[in-house]
């Protein structure tokens, strides 16, 4: 069974720090990888997509992909309390497989 | 702004009373999805439409049905809701191509009494 694994957290970081969120996946054939942010009671919001090995930066967010290690990560620089949410990793096999998410808490 | 809209945002129904949830999109995407998400769980794909072609997940109960009358609209019908069907129901859309970027609507929170 194709799986996506994330540490459920919570991951607590102080305001201004770097938050590092990690995700591993089982299907070596996966080609597309996504990070969604989900606030409590709300729907998932796509924040990053990455398709090739290496880093992709968008503002304070950096996604990192290592297909050989089957590993995807999301770095959030200068974390803000408004970043406090659950971050879902999603991997496209023949359909989108979601992890259960990592809850991030950014404290002032 | 192009978006995915779901109605209603909150739905309360009684055990066994049919309910219909709706989704519309202005993104002109040809693929539409229905997910069920329970608290602290990953979204679970129920089914999707690739254009007019319906694709049901193997473990989706028969109690769940869907209709897509046109490109913009998609409906989720729950024929006889049980207490275990209380969840957030999420509609998502994507444009077919190399990458499966999916965009979600705001969701419908279903309560079953």
PDB file of N, CA and C in Angstrom, chain B residues 1-5 25-27:
ATOM      1  N   UNK B   1     -12.452  36.380  -8.736  1.00  0.00           N
ATOM      2  CA  UNK B   1     -11.353  35.417  -8.618  1.00  0.00           C
ATOM      3  C   UNK B   1     -11.869  34.009  -8.910  1.00  0.00           C
ATOM      4  N   UNK B   2     -11.049  33.234  -9.623  1.00  0.00           N
ATOM      5  CA  UNK B   2     -11.393  31.848  -9.872  1.00  0.00           C
ATOM      6  C   UNK B   2     -11.350  31.079  -8.562  1.00  0.00           C
ATOM      7  N   UNK B   3     -12.346  30.215  -8.368  1.00  0.00           N
ATOM      8  CA  UNK B   3     -12.411  29.542  -7.074  1.00  0.00           C
ATOM      9  C   UNK B   3     -13.267  28.284  -7.124  1.00  0.00           C
ATOM     10  N   UNK B   4     -13.210  27.557  -6.008  1.00  0.00           N
ATOM     11  CA  UNK B   4     -14.045  26.389  -5.771  1.00  0.00           C
ATOM     12  C   UNK B   4     -15.007  26.748  -4.640  1.00  0.00           C
ATOM     13  N   UNK B   5     -16.285  26.550  -4.881  1.00  0.00           N
ATOM     14  CA  UNK B   5     -17.325  26.952  -3.930  1.00  0.00           C
ATOM     15  C   UNK B   5     -18.079  25.713  -3.477  1.00  0.00           C
ATOM     16  N   UNK B  25     -17.216  25.277  -9.505  1.00  0.00           N
ATOM     17  CA  UNK B  25     -15.890  25.832  -9.718  1.00  0.00           C
ATOM     18  C   UNK B  25     -15.875  26.739 -10.941  1.00  0.00           C
ATOM     19  N   UNK B  26     -15.056  27.781 -10.817  1.00  0.00           N
ATOM     20  CA  UNK B  26     -14.894  28.734 -11.921  1.00  0.00           C
ATOM     21  C   UNK B  26     -13.492  28.634 -12.517  1.00  0.00           C
ATOM     22  N   UNK B  27     -12.775  27.572 -12.156  1.00  0.00           N
ATOM     23  CA  UNK B  27     -11.403  27.384 -12.634  1.00  0.00           C
ATOM     24  C   UNK B  27     -11.364  26.710 -14.003  1.00  0.00           C
TER      25      UNK B  27
END
